[in-house]
Amino acid sequence: MKIITTSDWHLGNLFHGNDRLPEHKHFLSWLLTQVEEQQPDALLIAGDVFDNGNPSAASQSTYYEFLADAIQKCQQMQIIITAGNHDSASRLEAPRPLLTRHKVEIRGVVHRYWMTDDKGGNWQIDYEDLMIPITGKNGDNAVVLAVPYLRSDVVQNASYSQGVNNFLRTLTAKAREKHPGLPLVMMAHMYATGADIAKNDASEKIIIGGQEEVNMEGWADHPDYLTCGHIHKRQHIWNTDWARYTGSILPMSFAEKNYTHGIDLVTIEKGMKPNVKQLVYQPQHQLVILPEDDTELTPKKLQKLIDEKLKNRIHGERDEHFDYVTLKVKLEKISNDDIKALENLVDEKNAVLCKIQKIIPMTDIQTITGQQSLKSIEDILDRDPMDTLKEAFFIKHSAEMNEQQEAMLVELINGIKNESND
């Protein structure tokens, strides 16, 4: 049995203000080619289909066009889609009755039913609704456990991690009981403990403190395979050899510049561990950071680097494979005129300038305020607000406050403190 897994499409995403719909169509066209060539028995999309809960009409049209085309390309294929934290669960599941008739199963929300007992009754989770049997071309059977992003109102546990663990393990146990001997493939959308995420400029929204981390360690009777969404870097889930993040289809920030993108082809044979092969996708636009390291370049050297690394436009027009570019500059060595000249130069290339990253040496900031680096929330709360204002002023103007400006801010801060004490 062959299964294609993917996640984190983020249809409708804007990249530094640039509409990515053409990029998504480029990926979906490539994915249709893979579906046609591989003829898989199932296609699993593990959450964050859309970038937000109220996607544009164009994004939704692209999504439904893909589903229609995929059904035509591989008519025996089952498509199973779950909601991620970026999706509107109810909106995603709304067309479920219609799509089910076309072998497309949607699980946006976890349903419940009322169970009557001696004490009156209570609400029970409908675990069977999340169990979706699939049959391969050769007659083999498996069960997909389709788990949408679990919000705190679903798990209802003092510890979110423990609540998710209880949910996943209960679902797996019930599936083993209902479908004995069949391979179980789970799809989920969560932040697993130990996941490698982009630390700087990351678009993966992880709650501070890690209270949403889910520890997958020590699960003896786990599914045969787990494909997971939410983390954008393709990787094994920590301390497992049976669970993996497929990764996002496009880089969501420059911090994800070196990620590989694509889909996973999972082959399941009776009595053997699932075999996983990545089918690599080359995004339509490459991310370029100049310079790549923290080398300090003069404006002229940076202009030379731009000429060397970026291709020229053809007949004055960008082609469909232009680059997204970030320039790194040191503020104390570059003027506004220099920055404008750099912007104009990039604009002549087959590229789009996304941002200019203005680097302030930390030694300069610490010289201004005499502060050490902040290491905790307490450091921020206990810090003199004047130090923060000095730093912000220096970053904005590349110069220190004069005595008059500093005196005005001290008076303002003292006034606020006095009002708070009244």
Short mmCIF file of C-alpha atoms in Angstrom, two decimals:
data_model
loop_
_atom_site.label_atom_id
_atom_site.label_comp_id
_atom_site.label_asym_id
_atom_site.label_seq_id
_atom_site.Cartn_x
_atom_site.Cartn_y
_atom_site.Cartn_z
CA MET A 1 0.00 0.00 0.00
CA LYS A 2 1.32 3.44 -0.98
CA ILE A 3 0.41 6.62 0.89
CA ILE A 4 1.50 10.18 0.14
CA THR A 5 1.70 12.44 3.20
CA THR A 6 1.93 16.22 3.27
CA SER A 7 1.05 19.12 5.57
CA ASP A 8 1.36 22.85 6.20
CA TRP A 9 0.30 24.21 2.82
CA HIS A 10 -0.74 27.58 4.30
CA LEU A 11 -2.79 28.56 1.26
CA GLY A 12 -3.36 32.31 1.30
CA ASN A 13 -0.03 33.09 2.96
CA LEU A 14 1.69 36.40 2.20
CA PHE A 15 5.49 36.39 2.22
CA HIS A 16 6.64 39.88 3.27
CA GLY A 17 3.59 41.27 1.51
CA ASN A 18 3.94 39.09 -1.61
CA ASP A 19 0.94 36.99 -2.63
CA ARG A 20 2.04 33.35 -2.73
CA LEU A 21 -0.94 31.97 -4.63
CA PRO A 22 1.15 31.42 -7.80
CA GLU A 23 3.70 29.52 -5.67
CA HIS A 24 1.00 27.34 -4.19
CA LYS A 25 -0.41 26.59 -7.63
CA HIS A 26 3.11 25.66 -8.74
CA PHE A 27 3.38 23.20 -5.84
CA LEU A 28 -0.09 21.74 -6.37
CA SER A 29 0.66 21.21 -10.05
CA TRP A 30 3.82 19.34 -9.05
CA LEU A 31 1.86 17.32 -6.47
CA LEU A 32 -0.69 16.32 -9.11
CA THR A 33 2.17 15.02 -11.24
CA GLN A 34 3.41 12.91 -8.30
CA VAL A 35 -0.11 11.57 -7.71
CA GLU A 36 -0.44 10.64 -11.37
CA GLU A 37 2.97 8.92 -11.45
CA GLN A 38 2.78 7.14 -8.08
CA GLN A 39 -0.93 6.24 -8.13
CA PRO A 40 -1.06 6.10 -4.32
CA ASP A 41 -3.85 4.45 -2.39
CA ALA A 42 -4.25 7.49 -0.13
CA LEU A 43 -3.22 11.13 0.15
CA LEU A 44 -3.02 12.50 3.71
CA ILE A 45 -2.94 16.27 4.37
CA ALA A 46 -2.15 16.82 8.06
CA GLY A 47 -3.37 20.31 8.84
CA ASP A 48 -2.77 23.99 8.10
CA VAL A 49 -4.30 23.67 4.68
CA PHE A 50 -4.99 27.41 4.87
CA ASP A 51 -2.94 30.16 6.46
CA ASN A 52 -5.87 31.58 8.42
CA GLY A 53 -9.41 30.74 9.43
CA ASN A 54 -11.00 33.06 6.87
CA PRO A 55 -9.21 32.20 3.60
CA SER A 56 -9.75 34.24 0.46
CA ALA A 57 -12.06 33.06 -2.31
CA ALA A 58 -9.00 32.57 -4.54
CA SER A 59 -7.34 30.32 -1.95
CA GLN A 60 -10.46 28.22 -1.51
CA SER A 61 -10.93 27.95 -5.27
CA THR A 62 -7.33 26.71 -5.63
CA TYR A 63 -7.93 24.13 -2.90
CA TYR A 64 -11.12 22.73 -4.45
CA GLU A 65 -9.64 22.75 -7.95
CA PHE A 66 -6.79 20.62 -6.65
CA LEU A 67 -9.17 18.13 -5.03
CA ALA A 68 -11.19 17.84 -8.23
CA ASP A 69 -8.05 17.32 -10.33
CA ALA A 70 -6.57 14.80 -7.88
CA ILE A 71 -9.76 12.72 -7.95
CA GLN A 72 -9.55 12.59 -11.74
CA LYS A 73 -5.82 11.78 -11.82
CA CYS A 74 -6.12 8.85 -9.40
CA GLN A 75 -9.71 7.69 -9.06
CA GLN A 76 -9.08 4.87 -6.59
CA MET A 77 -7.15 7.18 -4.20
CA GLN A 78 -8.65 8.11 -0.84
CA ILE A 79 -7.95 11.72 0.25
CA ILE A 80 -7.98 12.45 3.99
CA ILE A 81 -7.62 15.99 5.35
CA THR A 82 -7.43 17.20 8.95
CA ALA A 83 -7.52 20.73 10.37
CA GLY A 84 -4.44 22.44 11.78
CA ASN A 85 -4.21 25.30 14.25
CA HIS A 86 -4.32 27.86 11.40
CA ASP A 87 -7.48 26.39 9.89
CA SER A 88 -11.07 27.10 10.82
CA ALA A 89 -12.04 23.58 11.88
CA SER A 90 -15.76 24.03 11.22
CA ARG A 91 -15.21 25.82 7.89
CA LEU A 92 -12.86 23.07 6.70
CA GLU A 93 -15.33 20.34 7.65
CA ALA A 94 -18.45 22.08 6.31
CA PRO A 95 -18.39 20.36 2.86
CA ARG A 96 -17.73 16.94 4.40
CA PRO A 97 -21.08 15.34 3.37
CA LEU A 98 -20.47 16.29 -0.25
CA LEU A 99 -16.76 15.46 -0.41
CA THR A 100 -17.22 12.07 1.29
CA ARG A 101 -19.13 10.94 -1.80
CA HIS A 102 -16.00 11.64 -3.84
CA LYS A 103 -13.58 9.71 -1.56
CA VAL A 104 -12.43 12.87 0.23
CA GLU A 105 -12.71 12.64 4.03
CA ILE A 106 -12.46 15.78 6.17
CA ARG A 107 -11.92 15.78 9.93
CA GLY A 108 -11.93 19.34 11.23
CA VAL A 109 -13.45 18.84 14.66
CA VAL A 110 -13.69 16.05 17.21
CA HIS A 111 -17.33 15.00 17.52
CA ARG A 112 -19.09 13.82 20.67
CA TYR A 113 -22.24 11.86 21.41
CA TRP A 114 -24.46 11.56 24.50
CA MET A 115 -24.09 8.36 26.49
CA THR A 116 -26.88 7.59 28.96
CA ASP A 117 -25.98 5.91 32.24
CA ASP A 118 -27.40 5.42 35.75
CA LYS A 119 -26.44 8.98 36.70
CA GLY A 120 -28.17 10.51 33.72
CA GLY A 121 -25.43 10.46 31.11
CA ASN A 122 -22.42 12.32 29.80
CA TRP A 123 -20.73 13.33 26.57
CA GLN A 124 -18.35 10.84 25.00
CA ILE A 125 -15.75 11.43 22.30
CA ASP A 126 -16.66 9.72 19.03
CA TYR A 127 -13.33 8.01 18.44
CA GLU A 128 -14.76 5.81 15.69
CA ASP A 129 -15.43 8.90 13.59
CA LEU A 130 -11.65 9.42 13.44
CA MET A 131 -10.99 5.88 12.16
CA ILE A 132 -11.03 5.83 8.34
CA PRO A 133 -10.45 2.44 6.64
CA ILE A 134 -8.57 2.48 3.32
CA THR A 135 -8.12 -0.33 0.81
CA GLY A 136 -5.16 -0.64 -1.53
CA LYS A 137 -5.18 -1.64 -5.17
CA ASN A 138 -3.87 -5.07 -4.20
CA GLY A 139 -6.68 -5.61 -1.68
CA ASP A 140 -4.62 -4.79 1.44
CA ASN A 141 -6.40 -2.84 4.16
CA ALA A 142 -5.25 -0.24 6.67
CA VAL A 143 -6.86 2.30 8.98
CA VAL A 144 -6.04 6.00 9.06
CA LEU A 145 -6.53 7.69 12.42
CA ALA A 146 -7.36 11.26 11.36
CA VAL A 147 -6.72 13.58 14.31
CA PRO A 148 -7.32 17.31 13.81
CA TYR A 149 -5.46 19.89 15.91
CA LEU A 150 -6.57 19.25 19.48
CA ARG A 151 -7.51 22.41 21.31
CA SER A 152 -7.66 22.61 25.09
CA ASP A 153 -11.46 22.37 25.16
CA VAL A 154 -11.18 18.91 23.57
CA VAL A 155 -8.47 17.36 25.74
CA GLN A 156 -9.79 18.97 28.96
CA ASN A 157 -6.83 17.99 31.06
CA ALA A 158 -4.75 19.86 33.61
CA SER A 159 -1.71 19.19 31.42
CA TYR A 160 -2.19 19.79 27.69
CA SER A 161 0.62 17.36 26.87
CA GLN A 162 -0.87 14.60 29.00
CA GLY A 163 -4.33 15.30 27.64
CA VAL A 164 -3.16 14.93 24.03
CA ASN A 165 -1.21 11.80 24.93
CA ASN A 166 -4.29 10.29 26.57
CA PHE A 167 -6.39 11.13 23.51
CA LEU A 168 -3.94 9.65 20.99
CA ARG A 169 -3.32 6.51 23.03
CA THR A 170 -7.02 5.92 23.68
CA LEU A 171 -7.80 6.35 19.98
CA THR A 172 -5.03 3.90 19.03
CA ALA A 173 -6.16 1.31 21.56
CA LYS A 174 -9.77 1.52 20.40
CA ALA A 175 -8.66 1.21 16.77
CA ARG A 176 -6.60 -1.89 17.57
CA GLU A 177 -9.68 -3.37 19.22
CA LYS A 178 -12.04 -2.51 16.36
CA HIS A 179 -9.62 -3.33 13.52
CA PRO A 180 -7.36 -6.10 14.87
CA GLY A 181 -4.34 -6.95 12.76
CA LEU A 182 -4.63 -3.97 10.40
CA PRO A 183 -1.82 -1.39 10.05
CA LEU A 184 -2.65 1.90 11.75
CA VAL A 185 -1.48 5.17 10.20
CA MET A 186 -2.12 8.23 12.37
CA MET A 187 -2.11 11.83 11.14
CA ALA A 188 -1.92 14.64 13.70
CA HIS A 189 -0.98 18.31 14.07
CA MET A 190 1.01 19.21 17.18
CA TYR A 191 4.30 20.40 18.67
CA ALA A 192 6.20 17.32 19.84
CA THR A 193 8.90 17.60 22.50
CA GLY A 194 12.37 17.91 21.00
CA ALA A 195 11.19 19.17 17.61
CA ASP A 196 13.82 21.18 15.76
CA ILE A 197 12.33 24.56 14.92
CA ALA A 198 13.70 27.76 13.40
CA LYS A 199 14.83 29.83 16.36
CA ASN A 200 15.13 33.24 14.67
CA ASP A 201 12.33 34.91 12.71
CA ALA A 202 10.33 31.70 13.02
CA SER A 203 6.77 31.55 11.77
CA GLU A 204 6.01 28.45 13.86
CA LYS A 205 3.96 29.89 16.71
CA ILE A 206 5.03 27.99 19.82
CA ILE A 207 3.52 29.07 23.13
CA ILE A 208 6.15 30.44 25.52
CA GLY A 209 7.09 27.98 28.22
CA GLY A 210 6.33 24.90 26.13
CA GLN A 211 2.99 24.10 27.73
CA GLU A 212 1.78 22.87 24.34
CA GLU A 213 4.66 20.42 23.87
CA VAL A 214 3.58 16.81 23.58
CA ASN A 215 6.06 14.17 24.77
CA MET A 216 5.79 11.06 22.58
CA GLU A 217 8.41 9.06 24.48
CA GLY A 218 7.58 5.69 25.99
CA TRP A 219 4.54 4.87 23.85
CA ALA A 220 4.81 1.10 23.47
CA ASP A 221 1.60 0.34 21.56
CA HIS A 222 1.93 3.25 19.13
CA PRO A 223 0.50 3.31 15.59
CA ASP A 224 2.57 1.72 12.84
CA TYR A 225 3.27 5.19 11.45
CA LEU A 226 2.49 8.78 12.44
CA THR A 227 2.67 11.69 10.00
CA CYS A 228 2.53 15.04 11.71
CA GLY A 229 2.00 18.66 10.76
CA HIS A 230 2.75 21.98 12.53
CA ILE A 231 6.56 21.99 12.50
CA HIS A 232 7.94 23.18 9.17
CA LYS A 233 11.23 21.26 9.13
CA ARG A 234 11.08 17.67 7.90
CA GLN A 235 12.38 15.42 10.69
CA HIS A 236 11.76 12.42 12.89
CA ILE A 237 9.81 13.16 16.03
CA TRP A 238 12.26 13.02 18.90
CA ASN A 239 13.05 9.56 20.28
CA THR A 240 10.90 7.71 17.72
CA ASP A 241 11.56 5.74 14.55
CA TRP A 242 7.87 5.58 13.62
CA ALA A 243 6.77 9.23 13.64
CA ARG A 244 7.82 12.06 11.36
CA TYR A 245 7.08 15.64 10.42
CA THR A 246 6.65 15.91 6.66
CA GLY A 247 7.50 19.62 6.81
CA SER A 248 5.99 22.61 5.05
CA ILE A 249 5.73 22.78 1.27
CA LEU A 250 7.27 26.28 1.16
CA PRO A 251 9.65 28.15 3.47
CA MET A 252 7.59 30.38 5.73
CA SER A 253 10.45 32.68 6.77
CA PHE A 254 14.07 33.35 5.87
CA ALA A 255 15.01 31.34 8.96
CA GLU A 256 13.76 28.30 7.01
CA LYS A 257 16.00 29.05 4.03
CA ASN A 258 17.89 25.74 4.15
CA TYR A 259 14.93 23.44 4.77
CA THR A 260 14.15 20.77 2.18
CA HIS A 261 10.55 20.65 1.00
CA GLY A 262 8.36 18.03 -0.58
CA ILE A 263 6.11 15.13 0.33
CA ASP A 264 6.67 11.70 1.85
CA LEU A 265 5.86 8.48 0.04
CA VAL A 266 5.06 5.86 2.71
CA THR A 267 4.98 2.23 1.61
CA ILE A 268 3.34 -0.28 3.94
CA GLU A 269 3.85 -4.01 3.49
CA LYS A 270 2.39 -6.63 5.79
CA GLY A 271 4.70 -7.60 8.63
CA MET A 272 7.30 -4.90 7.80
CA LYS A 273 8.03 -1.43 9.10
CA PRO A 274 6.71 1.33 6.85
CA ASN A 275 9.26 2.55 4.31
CA VAL A 276 9.45 6.34 3.96
CA LYS A 277 10.93 8.16 0.99
CA GLN A 278 10.90 11.91 0.51
CA LEU A 279 9.91 13.20 -2.91
CA VAL A 280 11.75 16.52 -3.02
CA TYR A 281 10.00 19.62 -4.32
CA GLN A 282 11.94 22.67 -5.49
CA PRO A 283 9.96 25.82 -4.55
CA GLN A 284 9.33 28.30 -7.32
CA HIS A 285 11.29 31.07 -5.59
CA GLN A 286 14.59 30.63 -3.76
CA LEU A 287 15.48 32.58 -0.61
CA VAL A 288 18.69 34.59 -0.84
CA ILE A 289 20.39 36.32 2.11
CA LEU A 290 23.25 38.72 1.26
CA PRO A 291 25.73 38.38 2.75
CA GLU A 292 25.06 34.85 4.05
CA ASP A 293 27.29 35.32 7.09
CA ASP A 294 27.79 38.34 9.37
CA THR A 295 30.61 39.78 7.29
CA GLU A 296 30.56 43.58 7.42
CA LEU A 297 30.52 44.93 3.87
CA THR A 298 30.83 48.47 2.58
CA PRO A 299 27.95 49.64 0.37
CA LYS A 300 30.11 49.19 -2.73
CA LYS A 301 31.05 45.62 -1.77
CA LEU A 302 27.41 44.81 -1.04
CA GLN A 303 26.44 46.19 -4.45
CA LYS A 304 29.11 44.00 -6.04
CA LEU A 305 27.77 40.98 -4.17
CA ILE A 306 24.25 41.72 -5.42
CA ASP A 307 25.55 41.84 -9.00
CA GLU A 308 27.35 38.52 -8.52
CA LYS A 309 24.55 36.57 -6.80
CA LEU A 310 21.37 37.85 -8.44
CA LYS A 311 20.45 37.34 -12.07
CA ASN A 312 19.44 40.22 -14.29
CA ARG A 313 15.90 40.59 -15.56
CA ILE A 314 15.18 39.55 -19.11
CA HIS A 315 13.70 42.38 -21.18
CA GLY A 316 13.13 44.28 -17.95
CA GLU A 317 10.69 41.73 -16.53
CA ARG A 318 10.97 39.26 -13.66
CA ASP A 319 10.46 35.67 -14.71
CA GLU A 320 8.36 33.14 -12.78
CA HIS A 321 11.37 31.93 -10.78
CA PHE A 322 12.60 35.21 -9.27
CA ASP A 323 14.37 35.17 -5.89
CA TYR A 324 13.18 36.52 -2.55
CA VAL A 325 16.02 38.58 -1.06
CA THR A 326 17.11 39.84 2.35
CA LEU A 327 20.02 42.27 2.67
CA LYS A 328 22.02 42.49 5.89
CA VAL A 329 23.58 45.88 6.59
CA LYS A 330 25.41 47.47 9.51
CA LEU A 331 23.67 50.72 10.40
CA GLU A 332 26.66 52.69 11.61
CA LYS A 333 28.44 52.19 8.27
CA ILE A 334 25.65 52.91 5.81
CA SER A 335 23.50 55.94 5.01
CA ASN A 336 19.90 56.22 3.89
CA ASP A 337 21.13 57.13 0.40
CA ASP A 338 23.22 53.95 0.35
CA ILE A 339 20.17 51.89 1.37
CA LYS A 340 18.08 53.48 -1.38
CA ALA A 341 20.79 52.66 -3.92
CA LEU A 342 20.77 49.01 -2.77
CA GLU A 343 16.99 48.84 -3.06
CA ASN A 344 17.14 50.22 -6.61
CA LEU A 345 19.86 47.74 -7.59
CA VAL A 346 17.88 44.73 -6.36
CA ASP A 347 14.83 46.09 -8.17
CA GLU A 348 16.78 45.80 -11.43
CA LYS A 349 17.42 42.11 -10.81
CA ASN A 350 15.27 39.01 -11.20
CA ALA A 351 14.40 39.34 -7.53
CA VAL A 352 12.07 40.87 -4.96
CA LEU A 353 13.59 42.63 -1.96
CA CYS A 354 11.67 41.38 1.09
CA LYS A 355 13.54 43.17 3.83
CA ILE A 356 16.71 44.94 4.83
CA GLN A 357 17.95 43.46 8.08
CA LYS A 358 19.61 46.26 10.01
CA ILE A 359 22.25 44.82 12.30
CA ILE A 360 23.20 46.70 15.45
CA PRO A 361 26.33 45.33 17.18
CA MET A 362 25.31 44.29 20.69
CA THR A 363 28.45 45.81 22.11
CA ASP A 364 27.26 49.26 21.00
CA ILE A 365 23.85 48.85 22.63
CA GLN A 366 25.36 47.57 25.86
CA THR A 367 27.71 50.55 25.90
CA ILE A 368 24.71 52.88 25.74
CA THR A 369 22.75 51.28 28.58
CA GLY A 370 25.35 49.34 30.50
CA GLN A 371 22.95 46.38 30.51
CA GLN A 372 23.69 42.73 30.07
CA SER A 373 21.59 40.59 27.70
CA LEU A 374 18.10 39.72 28.91
CA LYS A 375 17.70 36.06 29.81
CA SER A 376 14.25 35.81 31.39
CA ILE A 377 10.85 37.44 31.77
CA GLU A 378 11.97 38.68 35.18
CA ASP A 379 14.90 40.50 33.57
CA ILE A 380 12.46 42.38 31.34
CA LEU A 381 10.03 43.23 34.14
CA ASP A 382 12.82 44.44 36.45
CA ARG A 383 14.57 46.48 33.78
CA ASP A 384 14.65 50.27 33.85
CA PRO A 385 12.32 51.39 31.02
CA MET A 386 14.76 54.17 30.21
CA ASP A 387 17.32 51.59 29.08
CA THR A 388 14.81 50.13 26.62
CA LEU A 389 13.94 53.58 25.28
CA LYS A 390 17.62 54.40 24.78
CA GLU A 391 18.15 51.23 22.80
CA ALA A 392 15.07 51.85 20.66
CA PHE A 393 16.20 55.39 19.92
CA PHE A 394 19.66 54.21 18.92
CA ILE A 395 18.26 51.49 16.63
CA LYS A 396 15.92 54.00 14.99
CA HIS A 397 18.32 56.92 14.58
CA SER A 398 21.81 55.33 14.75
CA ALA A 399 22.71 57.87 17.41
CA GLU A 400 22.42 58.33 21.15
CA MET A 401 19.87 60.61 22.84
CA ASN A 402 21.03 64.08 23.78
CA GLU A 403 20.61 65.39 27.32
CA GLN A 404 17.41 67.29 26.53
CA GLN A 405 15.72 64.25 24.98
CA GLU A 406 16.73 62.06 27.88
CA ALA A 407 15.42 64.60 30.40
CA MET A 408 12.05 64.78 28.62
CA LEU A 409 11.66 61.00 28.73
CA VAL A 410 12.64 60.82 32.39
CA GLU A 411 9.94 63.40 33.17
CA LEU A 412 7.40 61.42 31.15
CA ILE A 413 8.24 58.12 32.89
CA ASN A 414 8.07 59.73 36.32
CA GLY A 415 4.66 61.21 35.44
CA ILE A 416 3.33 57.79 34.47
CA LYS A 417 4.67 56.27 37.69
CA ASN A 418 3.00 59.00 39.77
CA GLU A 419 -0.36 58.43 38.03
CA SER A 420 -0.08 54.68 38.71
CA ASN A 421 0.52 55.34 42.41
CA ASP A 422 -2.46 57.70 42.81
#
